[in-house]
Coordinates of C-alpha atoms in Angstrom, one line a residue:
X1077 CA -18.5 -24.0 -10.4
X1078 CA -20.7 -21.2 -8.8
X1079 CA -21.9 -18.5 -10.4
X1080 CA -23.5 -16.1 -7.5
X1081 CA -22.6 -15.5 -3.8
X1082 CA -25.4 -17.4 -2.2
X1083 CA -24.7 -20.6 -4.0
X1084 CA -21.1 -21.5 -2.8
X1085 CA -20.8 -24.7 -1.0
X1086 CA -18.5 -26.8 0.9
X1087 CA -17.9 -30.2 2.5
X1088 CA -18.7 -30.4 6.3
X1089 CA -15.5 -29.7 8.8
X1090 CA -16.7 -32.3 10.9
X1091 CA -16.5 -34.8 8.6
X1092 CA -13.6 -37.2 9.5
X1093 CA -12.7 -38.4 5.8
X1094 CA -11.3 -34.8 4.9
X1095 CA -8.4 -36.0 7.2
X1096 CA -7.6 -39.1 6.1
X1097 CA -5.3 -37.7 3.3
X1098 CA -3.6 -36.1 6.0
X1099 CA -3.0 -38.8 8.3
X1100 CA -2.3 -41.0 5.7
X1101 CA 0.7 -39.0 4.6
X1102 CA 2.0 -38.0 7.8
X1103 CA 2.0 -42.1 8.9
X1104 CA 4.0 -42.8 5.3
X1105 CA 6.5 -40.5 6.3
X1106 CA 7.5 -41.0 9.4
X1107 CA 9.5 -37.5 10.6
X1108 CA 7.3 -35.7 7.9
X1109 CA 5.3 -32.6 9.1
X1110 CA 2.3 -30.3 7.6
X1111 CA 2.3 -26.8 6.8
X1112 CA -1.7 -25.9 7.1
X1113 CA -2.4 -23.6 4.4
X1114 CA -5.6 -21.4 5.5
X1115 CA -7.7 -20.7 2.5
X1116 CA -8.6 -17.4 3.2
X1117 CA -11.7 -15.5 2.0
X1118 CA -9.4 -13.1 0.1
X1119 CA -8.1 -16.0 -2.1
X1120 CA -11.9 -17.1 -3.2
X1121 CA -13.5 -13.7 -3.1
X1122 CA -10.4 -12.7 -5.7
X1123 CA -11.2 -15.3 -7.7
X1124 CA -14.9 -14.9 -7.9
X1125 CA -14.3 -11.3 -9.0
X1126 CA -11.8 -12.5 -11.8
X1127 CA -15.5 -14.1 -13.2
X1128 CA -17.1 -11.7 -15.3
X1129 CA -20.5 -12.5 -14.2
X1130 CA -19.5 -12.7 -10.6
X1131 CA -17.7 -8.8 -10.7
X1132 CA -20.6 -6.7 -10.8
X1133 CA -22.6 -9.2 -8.3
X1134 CA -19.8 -8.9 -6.0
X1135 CA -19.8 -4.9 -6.2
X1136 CA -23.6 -4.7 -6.4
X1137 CA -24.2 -7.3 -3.4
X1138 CA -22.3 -6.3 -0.1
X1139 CA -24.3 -7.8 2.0
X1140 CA -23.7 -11.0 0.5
X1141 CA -20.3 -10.7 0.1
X1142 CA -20.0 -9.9 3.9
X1143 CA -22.2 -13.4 4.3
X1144 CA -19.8 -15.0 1.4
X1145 CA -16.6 -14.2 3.9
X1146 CA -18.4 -15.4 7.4
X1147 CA -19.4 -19.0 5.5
X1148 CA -15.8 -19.2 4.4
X1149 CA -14.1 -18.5 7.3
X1150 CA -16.4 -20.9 9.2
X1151 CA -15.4 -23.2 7.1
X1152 CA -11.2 -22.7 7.3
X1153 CA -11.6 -22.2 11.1
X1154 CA -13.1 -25.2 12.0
X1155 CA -10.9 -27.3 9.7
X1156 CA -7.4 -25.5 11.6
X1157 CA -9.5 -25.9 15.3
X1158 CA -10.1 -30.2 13.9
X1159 CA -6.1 -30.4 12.6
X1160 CA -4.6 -28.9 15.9
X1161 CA -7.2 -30.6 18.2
X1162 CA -6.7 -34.1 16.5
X1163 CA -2.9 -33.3 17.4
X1164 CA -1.5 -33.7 13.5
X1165 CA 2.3 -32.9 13.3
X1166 CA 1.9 -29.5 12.0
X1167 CA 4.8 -27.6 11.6
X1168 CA 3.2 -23.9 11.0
X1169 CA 0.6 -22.6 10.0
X1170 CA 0.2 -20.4 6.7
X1171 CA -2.0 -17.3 6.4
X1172 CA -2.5 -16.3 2.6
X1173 CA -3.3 -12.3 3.8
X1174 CA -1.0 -11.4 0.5
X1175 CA -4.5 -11.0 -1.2
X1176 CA -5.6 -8.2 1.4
X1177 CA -2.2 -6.5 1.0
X1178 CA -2.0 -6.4 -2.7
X1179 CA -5.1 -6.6 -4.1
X1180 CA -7.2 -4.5 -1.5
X1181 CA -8.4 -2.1 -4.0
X1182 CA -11.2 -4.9 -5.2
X1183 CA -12.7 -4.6 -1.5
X1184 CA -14.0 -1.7 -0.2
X1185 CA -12.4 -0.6 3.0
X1186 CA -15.5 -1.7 5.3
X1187 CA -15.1 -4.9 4.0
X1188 CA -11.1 -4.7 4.9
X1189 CA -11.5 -3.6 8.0
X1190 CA -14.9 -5.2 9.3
X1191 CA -14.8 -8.6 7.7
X1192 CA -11.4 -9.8 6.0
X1193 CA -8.8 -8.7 8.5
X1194 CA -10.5 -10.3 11.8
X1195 CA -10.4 -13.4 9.7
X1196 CA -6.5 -13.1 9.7
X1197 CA -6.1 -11.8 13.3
X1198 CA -8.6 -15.1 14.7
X1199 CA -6.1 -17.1 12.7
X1200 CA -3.1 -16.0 13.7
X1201 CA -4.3 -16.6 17.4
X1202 CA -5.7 -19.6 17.1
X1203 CA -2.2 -20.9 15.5
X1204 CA 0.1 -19.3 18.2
X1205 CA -2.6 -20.7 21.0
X1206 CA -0.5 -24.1 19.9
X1207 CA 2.7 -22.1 20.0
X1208 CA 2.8 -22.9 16.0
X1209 CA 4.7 -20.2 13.9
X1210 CA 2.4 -18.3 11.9
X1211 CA 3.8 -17.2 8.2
X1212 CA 2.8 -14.8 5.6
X1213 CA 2.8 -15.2 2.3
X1214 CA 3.1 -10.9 2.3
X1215 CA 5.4 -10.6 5.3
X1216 CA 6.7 -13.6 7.8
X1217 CA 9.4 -13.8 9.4
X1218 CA 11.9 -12.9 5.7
X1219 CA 15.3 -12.5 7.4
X1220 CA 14.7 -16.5 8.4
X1221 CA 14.2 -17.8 4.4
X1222 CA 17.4 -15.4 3.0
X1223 CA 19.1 -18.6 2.9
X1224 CA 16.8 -19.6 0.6
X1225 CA 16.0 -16.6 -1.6
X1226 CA 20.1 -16.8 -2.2
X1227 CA 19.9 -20.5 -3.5
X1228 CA 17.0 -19.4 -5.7
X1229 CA 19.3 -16.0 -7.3
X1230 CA 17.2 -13.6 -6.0
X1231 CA 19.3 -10.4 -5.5
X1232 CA 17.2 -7.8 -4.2
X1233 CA 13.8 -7.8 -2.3
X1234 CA 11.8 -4.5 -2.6
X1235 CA 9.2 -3.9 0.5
X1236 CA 6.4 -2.4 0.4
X1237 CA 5.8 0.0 3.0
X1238 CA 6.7 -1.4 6.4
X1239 CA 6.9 2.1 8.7
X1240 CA 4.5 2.7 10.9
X1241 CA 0.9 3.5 9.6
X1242 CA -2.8 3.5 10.3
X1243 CA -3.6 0.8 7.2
X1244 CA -6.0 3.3 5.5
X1245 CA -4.1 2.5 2.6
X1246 CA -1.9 -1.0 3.0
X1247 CA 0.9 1.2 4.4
X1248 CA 1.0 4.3 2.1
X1249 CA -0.6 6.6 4.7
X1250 CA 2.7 6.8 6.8
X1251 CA 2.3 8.3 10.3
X1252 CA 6.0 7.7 12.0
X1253 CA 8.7 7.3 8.7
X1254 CA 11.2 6.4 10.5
X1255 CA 9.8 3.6 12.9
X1256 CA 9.0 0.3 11.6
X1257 CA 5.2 -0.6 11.9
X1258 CA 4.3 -3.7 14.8
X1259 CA 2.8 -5.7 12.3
X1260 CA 5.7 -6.0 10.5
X1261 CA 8.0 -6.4 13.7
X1262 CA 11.0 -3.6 14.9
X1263 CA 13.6 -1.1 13.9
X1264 CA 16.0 -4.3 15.1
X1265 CA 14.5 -6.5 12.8
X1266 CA 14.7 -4.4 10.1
X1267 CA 18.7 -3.8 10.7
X1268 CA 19.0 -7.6 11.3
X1269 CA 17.2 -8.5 7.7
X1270 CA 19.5 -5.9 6.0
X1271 CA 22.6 -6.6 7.4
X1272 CA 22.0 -10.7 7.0
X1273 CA 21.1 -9.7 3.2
X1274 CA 24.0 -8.1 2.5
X1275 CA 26.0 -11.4 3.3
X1276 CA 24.1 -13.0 1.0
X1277 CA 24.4 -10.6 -1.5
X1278 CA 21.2 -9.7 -1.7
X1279 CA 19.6 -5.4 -1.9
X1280 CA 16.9 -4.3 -0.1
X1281 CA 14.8 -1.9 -1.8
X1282 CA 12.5 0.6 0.1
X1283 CA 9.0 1.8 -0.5
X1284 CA 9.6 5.5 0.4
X1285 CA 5.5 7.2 0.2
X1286 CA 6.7 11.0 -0.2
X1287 CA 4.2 13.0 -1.9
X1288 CA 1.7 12.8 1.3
X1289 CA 2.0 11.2 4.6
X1290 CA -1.0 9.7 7.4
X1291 CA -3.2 12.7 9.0
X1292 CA -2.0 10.7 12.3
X1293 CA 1.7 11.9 11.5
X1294 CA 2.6 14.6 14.4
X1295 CA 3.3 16.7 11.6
X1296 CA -0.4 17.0 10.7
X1297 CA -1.6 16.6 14.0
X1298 CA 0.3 19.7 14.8
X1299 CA -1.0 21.3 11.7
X1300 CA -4.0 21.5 12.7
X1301 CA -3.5 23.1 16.4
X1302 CA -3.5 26.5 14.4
X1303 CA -2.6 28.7 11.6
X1304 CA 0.7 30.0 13.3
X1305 CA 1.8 26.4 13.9
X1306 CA 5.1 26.0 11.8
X1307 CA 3.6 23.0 10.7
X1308 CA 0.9 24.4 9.2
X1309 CA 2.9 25.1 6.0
X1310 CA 4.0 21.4 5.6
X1311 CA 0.6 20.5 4.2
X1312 CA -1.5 22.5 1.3
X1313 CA -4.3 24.7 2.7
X1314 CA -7.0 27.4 1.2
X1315 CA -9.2 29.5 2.7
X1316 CA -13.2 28.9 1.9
X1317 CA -16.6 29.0 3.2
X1318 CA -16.8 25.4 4.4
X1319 CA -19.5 24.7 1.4
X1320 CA -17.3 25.2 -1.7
X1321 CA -13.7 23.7 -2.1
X1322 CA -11.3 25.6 -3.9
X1323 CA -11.7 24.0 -6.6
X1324 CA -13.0 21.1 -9.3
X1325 CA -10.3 18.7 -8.2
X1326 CA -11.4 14.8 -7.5
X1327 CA -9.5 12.8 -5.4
X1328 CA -8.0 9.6 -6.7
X1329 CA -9.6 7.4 -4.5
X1330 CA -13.0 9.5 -5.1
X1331 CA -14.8 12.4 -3.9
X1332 CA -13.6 16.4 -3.6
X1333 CA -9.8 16.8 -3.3
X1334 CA -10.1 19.0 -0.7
X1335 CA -11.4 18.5 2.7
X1336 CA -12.4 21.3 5.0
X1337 CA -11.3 21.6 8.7
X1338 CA -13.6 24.1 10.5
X1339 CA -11.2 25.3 13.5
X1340 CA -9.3 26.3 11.0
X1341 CA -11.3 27.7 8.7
X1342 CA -9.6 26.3 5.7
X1343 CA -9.6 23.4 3.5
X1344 CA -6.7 20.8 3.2
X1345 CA -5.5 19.0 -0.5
X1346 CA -5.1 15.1 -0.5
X1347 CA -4.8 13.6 -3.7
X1348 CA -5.7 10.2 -2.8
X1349 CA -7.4 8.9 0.6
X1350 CA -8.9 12.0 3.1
X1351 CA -6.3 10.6 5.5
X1352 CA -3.5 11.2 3.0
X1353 CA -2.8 15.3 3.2
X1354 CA -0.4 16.1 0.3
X1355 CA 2.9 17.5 2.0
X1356 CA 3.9 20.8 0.4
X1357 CA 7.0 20.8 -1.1
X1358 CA 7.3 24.2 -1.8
X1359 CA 8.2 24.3 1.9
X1360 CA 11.7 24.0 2.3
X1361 CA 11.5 22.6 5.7
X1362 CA 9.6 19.4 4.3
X1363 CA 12.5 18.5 1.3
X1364 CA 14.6 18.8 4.4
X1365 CA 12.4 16.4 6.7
X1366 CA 12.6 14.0 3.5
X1367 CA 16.1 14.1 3.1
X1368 CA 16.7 13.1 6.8
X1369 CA 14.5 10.1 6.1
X1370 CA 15.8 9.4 3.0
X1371 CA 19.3 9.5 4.8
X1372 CA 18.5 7.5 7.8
X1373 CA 17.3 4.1 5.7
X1374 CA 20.6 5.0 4.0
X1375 CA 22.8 5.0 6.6
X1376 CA 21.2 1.9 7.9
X1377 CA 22.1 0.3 4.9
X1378 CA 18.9 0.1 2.6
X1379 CA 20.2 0.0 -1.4
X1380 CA 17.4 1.8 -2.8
X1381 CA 13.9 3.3 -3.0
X1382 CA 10.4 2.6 -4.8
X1383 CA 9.7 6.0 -4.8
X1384 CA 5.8 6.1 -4.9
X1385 CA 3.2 8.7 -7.2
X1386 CA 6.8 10.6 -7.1
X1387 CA 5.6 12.9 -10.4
X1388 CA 3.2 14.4 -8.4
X1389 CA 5.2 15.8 -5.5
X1390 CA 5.0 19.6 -7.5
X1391 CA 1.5 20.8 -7.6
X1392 CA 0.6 24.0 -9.7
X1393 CA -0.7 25.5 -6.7
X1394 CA -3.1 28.3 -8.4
X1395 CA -5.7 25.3 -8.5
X1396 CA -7.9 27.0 -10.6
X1397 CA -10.9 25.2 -12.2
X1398 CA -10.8 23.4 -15.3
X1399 CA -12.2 22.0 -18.5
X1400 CA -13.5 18.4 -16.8
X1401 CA -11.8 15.5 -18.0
X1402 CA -14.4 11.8 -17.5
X1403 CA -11.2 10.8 -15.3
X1404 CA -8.4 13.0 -12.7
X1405 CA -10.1 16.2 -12.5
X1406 CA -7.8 18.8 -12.7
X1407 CA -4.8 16.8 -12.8
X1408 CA -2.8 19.7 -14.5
X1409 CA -2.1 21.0 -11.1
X1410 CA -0.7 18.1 -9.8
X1411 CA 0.8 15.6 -12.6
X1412 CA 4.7 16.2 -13.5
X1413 CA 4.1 19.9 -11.6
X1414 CA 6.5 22.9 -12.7
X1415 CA 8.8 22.0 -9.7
X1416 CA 9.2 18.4 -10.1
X1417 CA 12.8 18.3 -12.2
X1418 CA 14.4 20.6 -9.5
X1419 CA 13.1 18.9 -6.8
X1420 CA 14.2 15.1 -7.6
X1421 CA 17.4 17.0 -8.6
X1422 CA 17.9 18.6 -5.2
X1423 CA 17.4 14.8 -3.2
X1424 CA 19.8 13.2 -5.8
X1425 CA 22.4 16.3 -5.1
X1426 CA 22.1 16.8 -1.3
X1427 CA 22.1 12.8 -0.3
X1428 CA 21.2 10.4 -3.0
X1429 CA 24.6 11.4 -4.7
X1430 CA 26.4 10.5 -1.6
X1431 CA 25.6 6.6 -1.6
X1432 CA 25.8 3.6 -3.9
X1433 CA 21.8 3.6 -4.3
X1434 CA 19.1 3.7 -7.2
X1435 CA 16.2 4.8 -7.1
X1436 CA 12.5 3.7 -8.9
X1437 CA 9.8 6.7 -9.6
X1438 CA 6.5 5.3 -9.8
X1439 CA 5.6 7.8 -12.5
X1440 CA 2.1 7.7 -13.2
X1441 CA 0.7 9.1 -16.4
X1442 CA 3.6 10.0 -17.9
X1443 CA 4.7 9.6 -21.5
X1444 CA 8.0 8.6 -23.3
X1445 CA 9.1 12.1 -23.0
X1446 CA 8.7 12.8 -19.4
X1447 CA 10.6 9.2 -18.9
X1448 CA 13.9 10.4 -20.6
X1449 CA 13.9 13.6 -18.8
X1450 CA 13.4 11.8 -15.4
X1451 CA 16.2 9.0 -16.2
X1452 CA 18.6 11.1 -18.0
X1453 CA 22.0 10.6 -16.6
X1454 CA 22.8 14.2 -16.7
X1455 CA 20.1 15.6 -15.2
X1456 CA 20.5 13.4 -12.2
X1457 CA 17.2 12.5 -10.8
X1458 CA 15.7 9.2 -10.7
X1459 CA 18.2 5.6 -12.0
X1460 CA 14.9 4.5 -13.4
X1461 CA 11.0 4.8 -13.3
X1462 CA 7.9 2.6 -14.2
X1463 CA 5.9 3.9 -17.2
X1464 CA 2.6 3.0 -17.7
X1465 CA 2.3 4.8 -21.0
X1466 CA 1.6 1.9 -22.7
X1467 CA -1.4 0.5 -20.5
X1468 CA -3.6 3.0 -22.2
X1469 CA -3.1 2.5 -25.3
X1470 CA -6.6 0.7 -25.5
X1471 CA -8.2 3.3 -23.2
X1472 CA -11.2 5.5 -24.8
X1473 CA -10.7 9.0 -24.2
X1474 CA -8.7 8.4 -21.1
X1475 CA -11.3 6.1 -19.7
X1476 CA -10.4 1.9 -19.1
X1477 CA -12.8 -0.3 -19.9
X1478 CA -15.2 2.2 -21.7
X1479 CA -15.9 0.8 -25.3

């Protein structure tokens, strides 16, 4: 029942009577093992923001937050170092990171990076110190529980990005697409959990991140060796002065939508994070990059795609300034763009066509309209999409929250 940062409070590690429940069941059940259950800062953190007098105080207040996370890890540490040391049958050891990985938008990415993710990485070491397995709620070792997703009906399991990335953004900042991210564990792992899915009957569905990649990627790297590089023209550039981008547009995940690269003299576009450059579609040479990746999770036998921000792969790329919106500046240029139909089109013709697989558009701000056209069986685009139409019903003026 706390109601600020500085006022959370828990019972001593050291104390031997937080045990006793433990013992106690472990010496009624003789053959019996625990599964220690970390509770991680991001579980309590996410539940203090869920208070409403707690969200601003959270926003408002890094410094305590950052103080709120070291008092709780302190905490969870020293109770796993008491459990192991006391040598209690523990049979693994659970890391709840699933809040980092799908609720990271309430933290800032200092906070990420500086504060919340050491906490996992101590844990995990301190667990495999004891050579105890260490399981995610978000990842683990998946291909190991199929047995039991098939008892419980589950018939498909849908991924979020796993291919190797910097984390700027839990994944979607892709710098290899075709190479499976360490974090998440090998290229051979990843055939071994489809091909042991399939026996069971069960699809794996891929999160493919298309309409921008990581600035790590060797196609940006190379980008930005020069002008003349032929991968210069797989990203969006405009000339300027350094001082003034192109144009009004904000990025998503704030600031200018353009970002300026002096050895080049030219500005880049990224819709979302400054390490996410927009890959240019109108570049033939990138729909066929895409298509190879697109074919190579195919023929290793993924089902399907989550196809992510896939209305925005066409930009109207005049850019020009426009009338400013309190939300998305400028996002005529780069929501459902002019090219948009012939381009999902073109991927269901040249390879999607070719397999037994469906597809998922995560199709942001786009109306009942735009849905049929995308899903139309005739048009042969996209099996199906995720419409958010109606979570802004109760916007005002575009704008959540505002009232």
């Amino acid at each position: 029942d706390y109601h600020e940062l500085d006022e959370l409070q828990f019972p001593d590690p050291d104390d031997p009577a937080i045990y006793e429940p433990a013992k106690a069941f472990l010496k009624a059940n003789p053959g019996k093992a625990l599964a220690f259950d970390i509770i991680c800062p991001f579980t309590i953190l996410h539940g203090m923001r869920l208070m409403d007098n707690m969200y601003l105080d959270v926003y408002d207040n890094p410094e305590g937050l950052h103080q709120a996370v070291d008092k709780i890890w302190s905490v969870s540490r020293r109770v796993l170092e008491n459990v192991l040391d006391m040598g209690l049958d523990i049979s693994a050891v659970y890391l709840l990171d699933d809040i980092a990985s799908q609720h990271s938008l309430l933290f800032s990415p200092k906070t990420l990076d500086e504060f919340l993710f050491p906490c996992v990485q101590e844990g995990v070491q301190l667990a495999k110190s004891k050579n105890l397995p260490v399981l995610y709620h978000s990842d683990g070792n998946l291909t190991q529980i199929l047995p039991r997703l098939a008892e419980l009906g589950i018939d498909g399991i849908w991924l979020s990005p796993v291919c190797m990335s910097p984390q700027v953004d839990n994944g979607y900042d892709i710098s290899d697409y075709c190479a499976i991210d360490p974090m998440f564990g090998t290229m051979a792992d990843m055939e071994e959990l489809i091909a042991e899915a399939k026996k069971r009957g069960i699809s794996i569905i891929f999160d493919l991140v298309l309409n921008h990649c990581s600035d790590q990627h060797p196609w940006f790297k190379q980008a930005l060796e020069s002008r003349e590089n032929p991968y210069h023209n797989y990203f969006i550039w405009r000339d300027g002065d350094g001082i003034t981008p192109p144009n009004d547009m904000r990025a998503t995940f704030g600031g200018s939508a353009w970002t300026w690269v002096p050895q080049l003299g030219q500005w880049y576009f990224h819709q979302f994070a400054v390490e996410q450059p927009d890959l240019n579609w109108e570049n033939p040479k990138v729909r066929e990059e895409i298509k190879k990746i697109i074919k190579f999770y195919l023929d290793m036998g993924v089902d399907g795609f989550r196809c992510d921000v896939i209305n925005l792969i066409s930009k109207d790329q005049r850019f020009k300034n426009g009338r400013n919106p309190l939300i998305l500046v400028g996002k005529k240029y780069f929501i459902n763009g002019p090219r948009l139909h012939e381009y999902l089109h073109e991927l269901n013709r040249d390879v999607l066509s070719n397999y037994d697989a469906m597809t998922v558009g995560e199709t942001v701000f786009t109306n009942l309209e735009d849905v049929k056209k995308l899903t139309d069986l005739e048009r042969e685009e996209l099996s199906m999409v995720f419409n958010f139409d109606h979570t802004s019903v109760d916007n005002f003026l575009g704008v959540k929250w505002l009232m």
